[in-house]
């Protein structure tokens, strides 16, 4: 039987089949009930889930449910919507149901709950407080219906650190932990995140809601074989033979980001007259405009600008060089507590992240742009 993933074959995608097969084996045959996977944004994490792990699991007969919390919508709404669709279809639902349909404001639930409209219908865009508790309990019911001890259902919870950002989601997170705990014989989970600090808050801190829940590992960046794959695809497509060494250098300069390098290759396919070097310059210029780096920079507080400038120059935020930059920008010597609050604010906005005690840019292209244009 063909699965949903069969219809989403992408010849430009570079597969990590061996890693996907090992992961499925660990989740379904091994002692692992959950895995937590970290990778910075745009390093191929979601593609691995959707285009490698999902087909590998479906090939073995497992139902896979993918939910991304990287979305402005209510996390509870995303979870309920995806689980309802999975129960109905017993197949992958896509990002908040995107592979099957766009999430709609009105969702007819599979059970009548207090506070829902006629026929068990609820407006997911506006969940009233009195309905939240019932919906959280309904999530447990849906997970129970997906539980399959003989052939586990696999949940892929992408960008799960977003669940820790709002106090009102604490009840959902606690209930989800309990549900997954008691149903671990029939449900396995892959949590992913692009923020080390966010994942630490969820999984590693002593009071974390998912403290020591499953094993953790980093998704390693793709090597030069990814570049070889795209070079071969371009040659097959239009006969253009790209210089391998120049292509590898461009890939590494883009932080070994599959997303950015593939976008660069798309530009070269559309403009075969462009050299890789010229295409890279044009791509970075367009990316900066698309991301609004200029507007973002001008909208920052002087203290935040100085801190980001220091980090872009690889100065420690509490070092003498950073202090001098802050004093130059703000007109006064910074107190340590002031710098700490500013770093926390930038982290809350998703601009920086902490890796093993060091602060780094969440978007490496922003760092490169600042280094070239503003520092």
mmCIF file of C-alpha atoms in Angstrom:
data_model
loop_
_atom_site.group_PDB
_atom_site.id
_atom_site.type_symbol
_atom_site.label_atom_id
_atom_site.label_comp_id
_atom_site.label_asym_id
_atom_site.label_seq_id
_atom_site.Cartn_x
_atom_site.Cartn_y
_atom_site.Cartn_z
ATOM 1 C CA UNK A 1 0.000 0.000 0.000
ATOM 2 C CA UNK A 2 1.314 3.430 -0.888
ATOM 3 C CA UNK A 3 1.662 5.848 2.018
ATOM 4 C CA UNK A 4 1.265 9.617 2.053
ATOM 5 C CA UNK A 5 5.060 9.993 1.944
ATOM 6 C CA UNK A 6 5.163 8.113 -1.384
ATOM 7 C CA UNK A 7 3.382 11.064 -2.980
ATOM 8 C CA UNK A 8 5.866 13.572 -1.566
ATOM 9 C CA UNK A 9 9.058 12.199 -3.184
ATOM 10 C CA UNK A 10 11.591 14.983 -3.711
ATOM 11 C CA UNK A 11 14.508 14.135 -6.020
ATOM 12 C CA UNK A 12 16.486 17.087 -4.632
ATOM 13 C CA UNK A 13 16.265 15.800 -1.072
ATOM 14 C CA UNK A 14 19.387 14.113 0.280
ATOM 15 C CA UNK A 15 18.273 11.133 2.331
ATOM 16 C CA UNK A 16 19.549 10.068 5.731
ATOM 17 C CA UNK A 17 18.038 6.600 5.429
ATOM 18 C CA UNK A 18 20.445 4.808 7.742
ATOM 19 C CA UNK A 19 19.836 7.297 10.564
ATOM 20 C CA UNK A 20 16.079 7.121 9.965
ATOM 21 C CA UNK A 21 16.047 3.319 10.084
ATOM 22 C CA UNK A 22 18.161 3.260 13.269
ATOM 23 C CA UNK A 23 15.837 5.788 14.868
ATOM 24 C CA UNK A 24 12.697 3.809 14.003
ATOM 25 C CA UNK A 25 14.316 0.634 15.322
ATOM 26 C CA UNK A 26 15.276 2.327 18.598
ATOM 27 C CA UNK A 27 11.766 3.740 19.060
ATOM 28 C CA UNK A 28 9.831 0.601 18.207
ATOM 29 C CA UNK A 29 12.042 -2.369 19.121
ATOM 30 C CA UNK A 30 14.478 -0.924 21.638
ATOM 31 C CA UNK A 31 14.069 0.365 25.191
ATOM 32 C CA UNK A 32 13.726 3.982 24.025
ATOM 33 C CA UNK A 33 10.298 5.528 24.553
ATOM 34 C CA UNK A 34 11.321 8.984 23.352
ATOM 35 C CA UNK A 35 14.138 10.829 21.616
ATOM 36 C CA UNK A 36 14.992 14.516 21.731
ATOM 37 C CA UNK A 37 16.717 15.779 18.608
ATOM 38 C CA UNK A 38 18.468 19.155 18.415
ATOM 39 C CA UNK A 39 19.547 21.075 15.336
ATOM 40 C CA UNK A 40 19.721 24.823 14.696
ATOM 41 C CA UNK A 41 17.094 26.288 12.416
ATOM 42 C CA UNK A 42 17.425 25.521 8.698
ATOM 43 C CA UNK A 43 19.826 22.629 9.217
ATOM 44 C CA UNK A 44 17.513 19.930 7.820
ATOM 45 C CA UNK A 45 15.723 18.854 10.988
ATOM 46 C CA UNK A 46 12.155 19.060 9.668
ATOM 47 C CA UNK A 47 13.130 17.523 6.330
ATOM 48 C CA UNK A 48 14.664 14.602 8.193
ATOM 49 C CA UNK A 49 11.409 14.081 10.108
ATOM 50 C CA UNK A 50 9.125 14.424 7.106
ATOM 51 C CA UNK A 51 11.167 12.901 4.292
ATOM 52 C CA UNK A 52 13.326 10.301 6.026
ATOM 53 C CA UNK A 53 11.923 9.264 9.390
ATOM 54 C CA UNK A 54 8.266 9.265 8.330
ATOM 55 C CA UNK A 55 8.741 7.021 5.246
ATOM 56 C CA UNK A 56 10.983 4.659 7.226
ATOM 57 C CA UNK A 57 8.350 4.309 9.958
ATOM 58 C CA UNK A 58 5.409 3.999 7.549
ATOM 59 C CA UNK A 59 7.289 1.323 5.615
ATOM 60 C CA UNK A 60 7.227 -0.753 8.820
ATOM 61 C CA UNK A 61 3.497 -0.153 9.220
ATOM 62 C CA UNK A 62 3.602 2.527 11.902
ATOM 63 C CA UNK A 63 1.178 5.444 12.028
ATOM 64 C CA UNK A 64 3.127 8.717 12.144
ATOM 65 C CA UNK A 65 1.716 11.995 13.441
ATOM 66 C CA UNK A 66 3.708 15.170 12.743
ATOM 67 C CA UNK A 67 2.965 18.374 14.639
ATOM 68 C CA UNK A 68 4.971 21.583 14.407
ATOM 69 C CA UNK A 69 4.672 24.129 17.182
ATOM 70 C CA UNK A 70 6.588 26.721 15.134
ATOM 71 C CA UNK A 71 3.341 28.468 14.425
ATOM 72 C CA UNK A 72 1.532 31.514 15.816
ATOM 73 C CA UNK A 73 -1.548 29.418 16.510
ATOM 74 C CA UNK A 74 -2.465 28.096 19.931
ATOM 75 C CA UNK A 75 -0.322 24.954 20.656
ATOM 76 C CA UNK A 76 -3.329 23.175 22.131
ATOM 77 C CA UNK A 77 -5.268 23.866 18.933
ATOM 78 C CA UNK A 78 -2.420 22.499 16.792
ATOM 79 C CA UNK A 79 -2.193 19.364 18.904
ATOM 80 C CA UNK A 80 -5.935 18.683 18.947
ATOM 81 C CA UNK A 81 -6.255 19.323 15.216
ATOM 82 C CA UNK A 82 -3.383 17.003 14.263
ATOM 83 C CA UNK A 83 -4.472 14.199 16.598
ATOM 84 C CA UNK A 84 -8.088 14.387 15.400
ATOM 85 C CA UNK A 85 -6.881 14.100 11.811
ATOM 86 C CA UNK A 86 -4.576 11.201 12.692
ATOM 87 C CA UNK A 87 -7.377 9.323 14.422
ATOM 88 C CA UNK A 88 -9.613 9.889 11.413
ATOM 89 C CA UNK A 89 -7.072 8.941 8.765
ATOM 90 C CA UNK A 90 -4.556 6.749 10.600
ATOM 91 C CA UNK A 91 -1.775 8.352 8.583
ATOM 92 C CA UNK A 92 0.528 11.335 8.608
ATOM 93 C CA UNK A 93 -1.323 14.629 8.976
ATOM 94 C CA UNK A 94 1.376 16.994 7.986
ATOM 95 C CA UNK A 95 2.228 20.288 9.647
ATOM 96 C CA UNK A 96 -0.874 21.052 11.656
ATOM 97 C CA UNK A 97 -2.781 19.096 9.048
ATOM 98 C CA UNK A 98 -1.197 20.994 6.161
ATOM 99 C CA UNK A 99 -0.534 17.882 4.047
ATOM 100 C CA UNK A 100 -4.223 17.077 4.096
ATOM 101 C CA UNK A 101 -5.827 20.463 4.582
ATOM 102 C CA UNK A 102 -5.228 23.839 6.107
ATOM 103 C CA UNK A 103 -6.173 24.072 9.755
ATOM 104 C CA UNK A 104 -9.654 25.528 9.876
ATOM 105 C CA UNK A 105 -10.985 27.721 12.674
ATOM 106 C CA UNK A 106 -13.906 25.335 13.203
ATOM 107 C CA UNK A 107 -13.093 21.724 14.028
ATOM 108 C CA UNK A 108 -15.670 19.029 14.713
ATOM 109 C CA UNK A 109 -14.333 16.983 17.592
ATOM 110 C CA UNK A 110 -14.721 13.237 17.817
ATOM 111 C CA UNK A 111 -16.318 13.701 21.244
ATOM 112 C CA UNK A 112 -18.728 16.264 22.679
ATOM 113 C CA UNK A 113 -16.986 18.399 25.298
ATOM 114 C CA UNK A 114 -18.235 21.091 27.674
ATOM 115 C CA UNK A 115 -18.069 24.496 26.031
ATOM 116 C CA UNK A 116 -18.214 23.202 22.465
ATOM 117 C CA UNK A 117 -20.872 24.093 19.981
ATOM 118 C CA UNK A 118 -23.477 21.978 18.261
ATOM 119 C CA UNK A 119 -22.139 18.620 17.117
ATOM 120 C CA UNK A 120 -18.987 18.958 19.242
ATOM 121 C CA UNK A 121 -17.631 21.803 17.092
ATOM 122 C CA UNK A 122 -15.038 24.199 18.494
ATOM 123 C CA UNK A 123 -13.347 27.361 17.238
ATOM 124 C CA UNK A 124 -9.640 26.568 17.514
ATOM 125 C CA UNK A 125 -8.655 30.191 16.952
ATOM 126 C CA UNK A 126 -10.395 31.230 20.176
ATOM 127 C CA UNK A 127 -10.353 28.555 22.859
ATOM 128 C CA UNK A 128 -12.292 29.811 25.896
ATOM 129 C CA UNK A 129 -10.652 29.210 29.301
ATOM 130 C CA UNK A 130 -13.494 26.965 30.448
ATOM 131 C CA UNK A 131 -12.872 24.663 27.472
ATOM 132 C CA UNK A 132 -9.083 24.335 27.837
ATOM 133 C CA UNK A 133 -9.241 21.745 30.626
ATOM 134 C CA UNK A 134 -11.673 19.613 28.646
ATOM 135 C CA UNK A 135 -9.515 19.854 25.525
ATOM 136 C CA UNK A 136 -6.378 18.877 27.435
ATOM 137 C CA UNK A 137 -8.230 15.802 28.696
ATOM 138 C CA UNK A 138 -9.422 15.166 25.131
ATOM 139 C CA UNK A 139 -5.780 15.079 23.994
ATOM 140 C CA UNK A 140 -5.246 12.116 26.338
ATOM 141 C CA UNK A 141 -8.315 10.409 24.865
ATOM 142 C CA UNK A 142 -7.020 10.899 21.334
ATOM 143 C CA UNK A 143 -3.584 9.566 22.282
ATOM 144 C CA UNK A 144 -5.313 6.548 23.772
ATOM 145 C CA UNK A 145 -7.050 5.898 20.460
ATOM 146 C CA UNK A 146 -3.728 6.142 18.637
ATOM 147 C CA UNK A 147 -1.922 3.852 21.076
ATOM 148 C CA UNK A 148 -0.924 0.592 19.365
ATOM 149 C CA UNK A 149 1.230 -1.730 21.511
ATOM 150 C CA UNK A 150 1.803 -4.258 18.699
ATOM 151 C CA UNK A 151 2.858 -1.613 16.165
ATOM 152 C CA UNK A 152 3.608 1.671 17.873
ATOM 153 C CA UNK A 153 2.292 5.029 16.724
ATOM 154 C CA UNK A 154 5.120 7.549 16.430
ATOM 155 C CA UNK A 155 4.570 11.195 17.362
ATOM 156 C CA UNK A 156 6.896 13.789 15.837
ATOM 157 C CA UNK A 157 6.669 16.963 17.925
ATOM 158 C CA UNK A 158 8.689 19.592 16.077
ATOM 159 C CA UNK A 159 10.005 22.798 17.737
ATOM 160 C CA UNK A 160 8.653 21.552 21.054
ATOM 161 C CA UNK A 161 10.501 24.255 23.021
ATOM 162 C CA UNK A 162 7.703 26.623 21.981
ATOM 163 C CA UNK A 163 5.465 24.851 24.510
ATOM 164 C CA UNK A 164 7.577 26.285 27.340
ATOM 165 C CA UNK A 165 7.127 29.918 26.353
ATOM 166 C CA UNK A 166 3.714 30.602 27.911
ATOM 167 C CA UNK A 167 2.501 29.921 31.423
ATOM 168 C CA UNK A 168 -0.958 28.951 30.236
ATOM 169 C CA UNK A 169 0.507 25.952 28.395
ATOM 170 C CA UNK A 170 2.000 24.478 31.584
ATOM 171 C CA UNK A 171 -1.101 22.354 32.172
ATOM 172 C CA UNK A 172 -0.949 21.007 28.629
ATOM 173 C CA UNK A 173 2.748 20.152 28.951
ATOM 174 C CA UNK A 174 2.244 18.368 32.281
ATOM 175 C CA UNK A 175 -0.735 16.401 30.947
ATOM 176 C CA UNK A 176 1.169 15.498 27.781
ATOM 177 C CA UNK A 177 4.071 14.154 29.860
ATOM 178 C CA UNK A 178 1.691 11.989 31.880
ATOM 179 C CA UNK A 179 -0.155 10.714 28.798
ATOM 180 C CA UNK A 180 3.044 9.770 26.994
ATOM 181 C CA UNK A 181 4.429 8.153 30.117
ATOM 182 C CA UNK A 182 1.472 5.834 30.708
ATOM 183 C CA UNK A 183 1.104 5.025 26.996
ATOM 184 C CA UNK A 184 4.780 4.374 26.241
ATOM 185 C CA UNK A 185 4.034 0.748 25.295
ATOM 186 C CA UNK A 186 1.970 1.915 22.324
ATOM 187 C CA UNK A 187 3.315 5.394 21.600
ATOM 188 C CA UNK A 188 6.849 6.590 20.887
ATOM 189 C CA UNK A 189 7.812 10.228 20.562
ATOM 190 C CA UNK A 190 10.469 12.268 18.811
ATOM 191 C CA UNK A 191 10.799 15.770 20.225
ATOM 192 C CA UNK A 192 12.817 18.259 18.215
ATOM 193 C CA UNK A 193 13.995 21.778 18.873
ATOM 194 C CA UNK A 194 16.185 24.492 17.415
ATOM 195 C CA UNK A 195 16.954 26.143 20.772
ATOM 196 C CA UNK A 196 19.356 24.443 23.147
ATOM 197 C CA UNK A 197 18.219 26.678 25.975
ATOM 198 C CA UNK A 198 14.574 25.953 25.180
ATOM 199 C CA UNK A 199 15.197 22.209 25.174
ATOM 200 C CA UNK A 200 17.147 22.477 28.424
ATOM 201 C CA UNK A 201 14.124 24.192 29.979
ATOM 202 C CA UNK A 202 11.888 21.363 28.756
ATOM 203 C CA UNK A 203 14.127 18.339 29.358
ATOM 204 C CA UNK A 204 17.288 18.946 31.385
ATOM 205 C CA UNK A 205 16.623 21.463 34.156
ATOM 206 C CA UNK A 206 15.849 19.853 37.515
ATOM 207 C CA UNK A 207 12.245 21.104 37.434
ATOM 208 C CA UNK A 208 11.777 20.570 33.697
ATOM 209 C CA UNK A 209 8.382 19.085 32.741
ATOM 210 C CA UNK A 210 10.035 16.332 30.666
ATOM 211 C CA UNK A 211 13.062 15.902 32.942
ATOM 212 C CA UNK A 212 15.102 12.909 31.668
ATOM 213 C CA UNK A 213 12.261 11.817 29.396
ATOM 214 C CA UNK A 214 14.065 9.794 26.751
ATOM 215 C CA UNK A 215 17.475 10.105 25.114
ATOM 216 C CA UNK A 216 18.922 13.209 23.500
ATOM 217 C CA UNK A 217 21.132 13.611 20.432
ATOM 218 C CA UNK A 218 22.201 16.249 17.938
ATOM 219 C CA UNK A 219 21.352 16.009 14.249
ATOM 220 C CA UNK A 220 24.767 16.324 12.639
ATOM 221 C CA UNK A 221 25.133 18.699 9.671
ATOM 222 C CA UNK A 222 25.157 17.057 6.260
ATOM 223 C CA UNK A 223 28.623 16.573 4.847
ATOM 224 C CA UNK A 224 30.056 17.313 1.412
ATOM 225 C CA UNK A 225 28.101 14.377 -0.022
ATOM 226 C CA UNK A 226 25.023 16.621 0.163
ATOM 227 C CA UNK A 227 26.777 19.069 -2.159
ATOM 228 C CA UNK A 228 27.706 16.202 -4.506
ATOM 229 C CA UNK A 229 24.049 15.157 -4.611
ATOM 230 C CA UNK A 230 22.842 18.607 -5.687
ATOM 231 C CA UNK A 231 25.688 19.007 -8.187
ATOM 232 C CA UNK A 232 24.609 15.723 -9.789
ATOM 233 C CA UNK A 233 20.971 16.859 -9.894
ATOM 234 C CA UNK A 234 21.922 20.117 -11.646
ATOM 235 C CA UNK A 235 24.044 18.244 -14.195
ATOM 236 C CA UNK A 236 21.176 15.844 -14.848
ATOM 237 C CA UNK A 237 18.679 18.705 -15.134
ATOM 238 C CA UNK A 238 20.384 21.090 -17.545
ATOM 239 C CA UNK A 239 23.900 19.799 -18.224
ATOM 240 C CA UNK A 240 25.628 22.457 -16.086
ATOM 241 C CA UNK A 241 28.740 21.105 -14.364
ATOM 242 C CA UNK A 242 29.271 23.074 -11.166
ATOM 243 C CA UNK A 243 32.758 23.404 -9.707
ATOM 244 C CA UNK A 244 32.768 21.022 -6.732
ATOM 245 C CA UNK A 245 35.348 22.862 -4.630
ATOM 246 C CA UNK A 246 33.647 26.230 -5.099
ATOM 247 C CA UNK A 247 30.266 24.663 -4.320
ATOM 248 C CA UNK A 248 31.603 23.068 -1.125
ATOM 249 C CA UNK A 249 33.125 26.383 -0.062
ATOM 250 C CA UNK A 250 29.765 28.102 -0.628
ATOM 251 C CA UNK A 251 27.969 25.407 1.384
ATOM 252 C CA UNK A 252 30.367 25.812 4.293
ATOM 253 C CA UNK A 253 30.114 29.602 4.153
ATOM 254 C CA UNK A 254 26.351 29.186 4.518
ATOM 255 C CA UNK A 255 26.930 27.347 7.787
ATOM 256 C CA UNK A 256 26.295 23.960 6.127
ATOM 257 C CA UNK A 257 22.620 24.826 5.983
ATOM 258 C CA UNK A 258 20.763 22.565 3.518
ATOM 259 C CA UNK A 259 17.970 25.140 3.319
ATOM 260 C CA UNK A 260 20.234 28.016 2.265
ATOM 261 C CA UNK A 261 22.443 25.953 -0.037
ATOM 262 C CA UNK A 262 19.487 24.428 -1.841
ATOM 263 C CA UNK A 263 18.015 27.919 -2.298
ATOM 264 C CA UNK A 264 21.349 29.019 -3.761
ATOM 265 C CA UNK A 265 21.321 26.087 -6.185
ATOM 266 C CA UNK A 266 17.756 26.981 -7.205
ATOM 267 C CA UNK A 267 19.023 30.454 -8.140
ATOM 268 C CA UNK A 268 21.813 28.935 -10.231
ATOM 269 C CA UNK A 269 19.354 26.637 -12.010
ATOM 270 C CA UNK A 270 17.217 29.653 -12.897
ATOM 271 C CA UNK A 271 20.283 31.731 -13.855
ATOM 272 C CA UNK A 272 22.903 29.336 -15.252
ATOM 273 C CA UNK A 273 24.956 32.346 -16.407
ATOM 274 C CA UNK A 274 25.713 33.177 -12.754
ATOM 275 C CA UNK A 275 28.870 31.873 -11.127
ATOM 276 C CA UNK A 276 28.474 30.291 -7.702
ATOM 277 C CA UNK A 277 30.308 33.245 -6.172
ATOM 278 C CA UNK A 278 28.021 35.837 -7.791
ATOM 279 C CA UNK A 279 24.933 33.797 -6.984
ATOM 280 C CA UNK A 280 26.008 33.646 -3.314
ATOM 281 C CA UNK A 281 26.386 37.431 -3.123
ATOM 282 C CA UNK A 282 22.981 37.951 -4.760
ATOM 283 C CA UNK A 283 21.351 35.349 -2.524
ATOM 284 C CA UNK A 284 22.678 36.927 0.662
ATOM 285 C CA UNK A 285 21.501 40.361 -0.479
ATOM 286 C CA UNK A 286 18.022 39.028 -1.214
ATOM 287 C CA UNK A 287 17.903 37.062 2.031
ATOM 288 C CA UNK A 288 18.790 40.165 4.056
ATOM 289 C CA UNK A 289 15.992 42.082 2.352
ATOM 290 C CA UNK A 290 13.499 39.240 2.782
ATOM 291 C CA UNK A 291 14.330 38.822 6.467
ATOM 292 C CA UNK A 292 14.258 42.572 7.014
ATOM 293 C CA UNK A 293 17.654 42.713 8.694
ATOM 294 C CA UNK A 294 17.957 46.492 8.183
ATOM 295 C CA UNK A 295 14.561 47.211 9.711
ATOM 296 C CA UNK A 296 15.220 44.740 12.502
ATOM 297 C CA UNK A 297 18.551 46.382 13.321
ATOM 298 C CA UNK A 298 17.136 49.903 13.383
ATOM 299 C CA UNK A 299 14.297 48.773 15.650
ATOM 300 C CA UNK A 300 16.607 47.386 18.339
ATOM 301 C CA UNK A 301 17.391 49.136 21.590
ATOM 302 C CA UNK A 302 20.960 50.544 21.689
ATOM 303 C CA UNK A 303 21.960 48.009 24.357
ATOM 304 C CA UNK A 304 20.670 45.118 22.233
ATOM 305 C CA UNK A 305 22.498 46.461 19.157
ATOM 306 C CA UNK A 306 25.748 46.667 21.102
ATOM 307 C CA UNK A 307 25.369 43.145 22.476
ATOM 308 C CA UNK A 308 24.597 41.635 19.073
ATOM 309 C CA UNK A 309 27.524 43.545 17.586
ATOM 310 C CA UNK A 310 29.790 42.104 20.254
ATOM 311 C CA UNK A 311 28.517 38.552 19.662
ATOM 312 C CA UNK A 312 28.899 38.981 15.892
ATOM 313 C CA UNK A 313 32.538 39.960 16.533
ATOM 314 C CA UNK A 314 32.871 36.933 18.825
ATOM 315 C CA UNK A 315 33.443 39.029 21.945
ATOM 316 C CA UNK A 316 32.169 37.501 25.217
ATOM 317 C CA UNK A 317 29.139 39.558 26.330
ATOM 318 C CA UNK A 318 30.658 40.266 29.764
ATOM 319 C CA UNK A 319 34.175 40.959 28.480
ATOM 320 C CA UNK A 320 36.005 44.277 28.242
ATOM 321 C CA UNK A 321 35.485 44.626 24.481
ATOM 322 C CA UNK A 322 31.736 44.091 24.742
ATOM 323 C CA UNK A 323 31.510 46.530 27.665
ATOM 324 C CA UNK A 324 33.303 49.145 25.583
ATOM 325 C CA UNK A 325 30.883 48.626 22.683
ATOM 326 C CA UNK A 326 27.898 48.906 25.038
ATOM 327 C CA UNK A 327 29.253 52.085 26.619
ATOM 328 C CA UNK A 328 29.880 53.580 23.174
ATOM 329 C CA UNK A 329 26.323 52.761 22.070
ATOM 330 C CA UNK A 330 24.459 53.677 25.276
ATOM 331 C CA UNK A 331 26.697 56.327 26.813
ATOM 332 C CA UNK A 332 27.183 54.509 30.107
ATOM 333 C CA UNK A 333 29.071 51.580 31.537
ATOM 334 C CA UNK A 334 26.802 48.528 31.735
ATOM 335 C CA UNK A 335 26.006 46.689 34.958
ATOM 336 C CA UNK A 336 26.279 42.903 34.775
ATOM 337 C CA UNK A 337 22.611 42.520 35.709
ATOM 338 C CA UNK A 338 21.634 44.866 32.870
ATOM 339 C CA UNK A 339 23.570 42.753 30.362
ATOM 340 C CA UNK A 340 22.013 39.553 31.751
ATOM 341 C CA UNK A 341 18.494 40.944 31.349
ATOM 342 C CA UNK A 342 19.270 42.097 27.809
ATOM 343 C CA UNK A 343 20.627 38.665 26.849
ATOM 344 C CA UNK A 344 17.520 37.014 28.304
ATOM 345 C CA UNK A 345 15.321 39.393 26.309
ATOM 346 C CA UNK A 346 17.151 38.608 23.055
ATOM 347 C CA UNK A 347 16.855 34.884 23.819
ATOM 348 C CA UNK A 348 13.122 35.204 24.514
ATOM 349 C CA UNK A 349 12.747 36.808 21.082
ATOM 350 C CA UNK A 350 14.551 33.866 19.473
ATOM 351 C CA UNK A 351 17.460 36.035 18.293
ATOM 352 C CA UNK A 352 20.189 34.314 20.305
ATOM 353 C CA UNK A 353 20.523 30.962 22.051
ATOM 354 C CA UNK A 354 22.868 29.521 24.654
ATOM 355 C CA UNK A 355 25.066 26.565 23.729
ATOM 356 C CA UNK A 356 27.082 25.013 26.549
ATOM 357 C CA UNK A 357 27.228 28.337 28.370
ATOM 358 C CA UNK A 358 28.077 30.441 25.288
ATOM 359 C CA UNK A 359 25.653 32.800 23.562
ATOM 360 C CA UNK A 360 25.258 32.364 19.794
ATOM 361 C CA UNK A 361 23.005 33.672 17.058
ATOM 362 C CA UNK A 362 19.941 31.564 16.332
ATOM 363 C CA UNK A 363 20.191 32.749 12.709
ATOM 364 C CA UNK A 364 23.794 32.473 11.545
ATOM 365 C CA UNK A 365 23.027 34.504 8.420
ATOM 366 C CA UNK A 366 22.101 37.442 10.668
ATOM 367 C CA UNK A 367 25.506 37.141 12.318
ATOM 368 C CA UNK A 368 27.243 37.121 8.929
ATOM 369 C CA UNK A 369 25.194 40.137 7.780
ATOM 370 C CA UNK A 370 26.044 42.074 10.942
ATOM 371 C CA UNK A 371 29.734 41.247 10.581
ATOM 372 C CA UNK A 372 29.736 42.522 7.001
ATOM 373 C CA UNK A 373 27.341 45.448 7.220
ATOM 374 C CA UNK A 374 27.068 46.815 10.748
ATOM 375 C CA UNK A 375 30.070 45.927 12.910
#
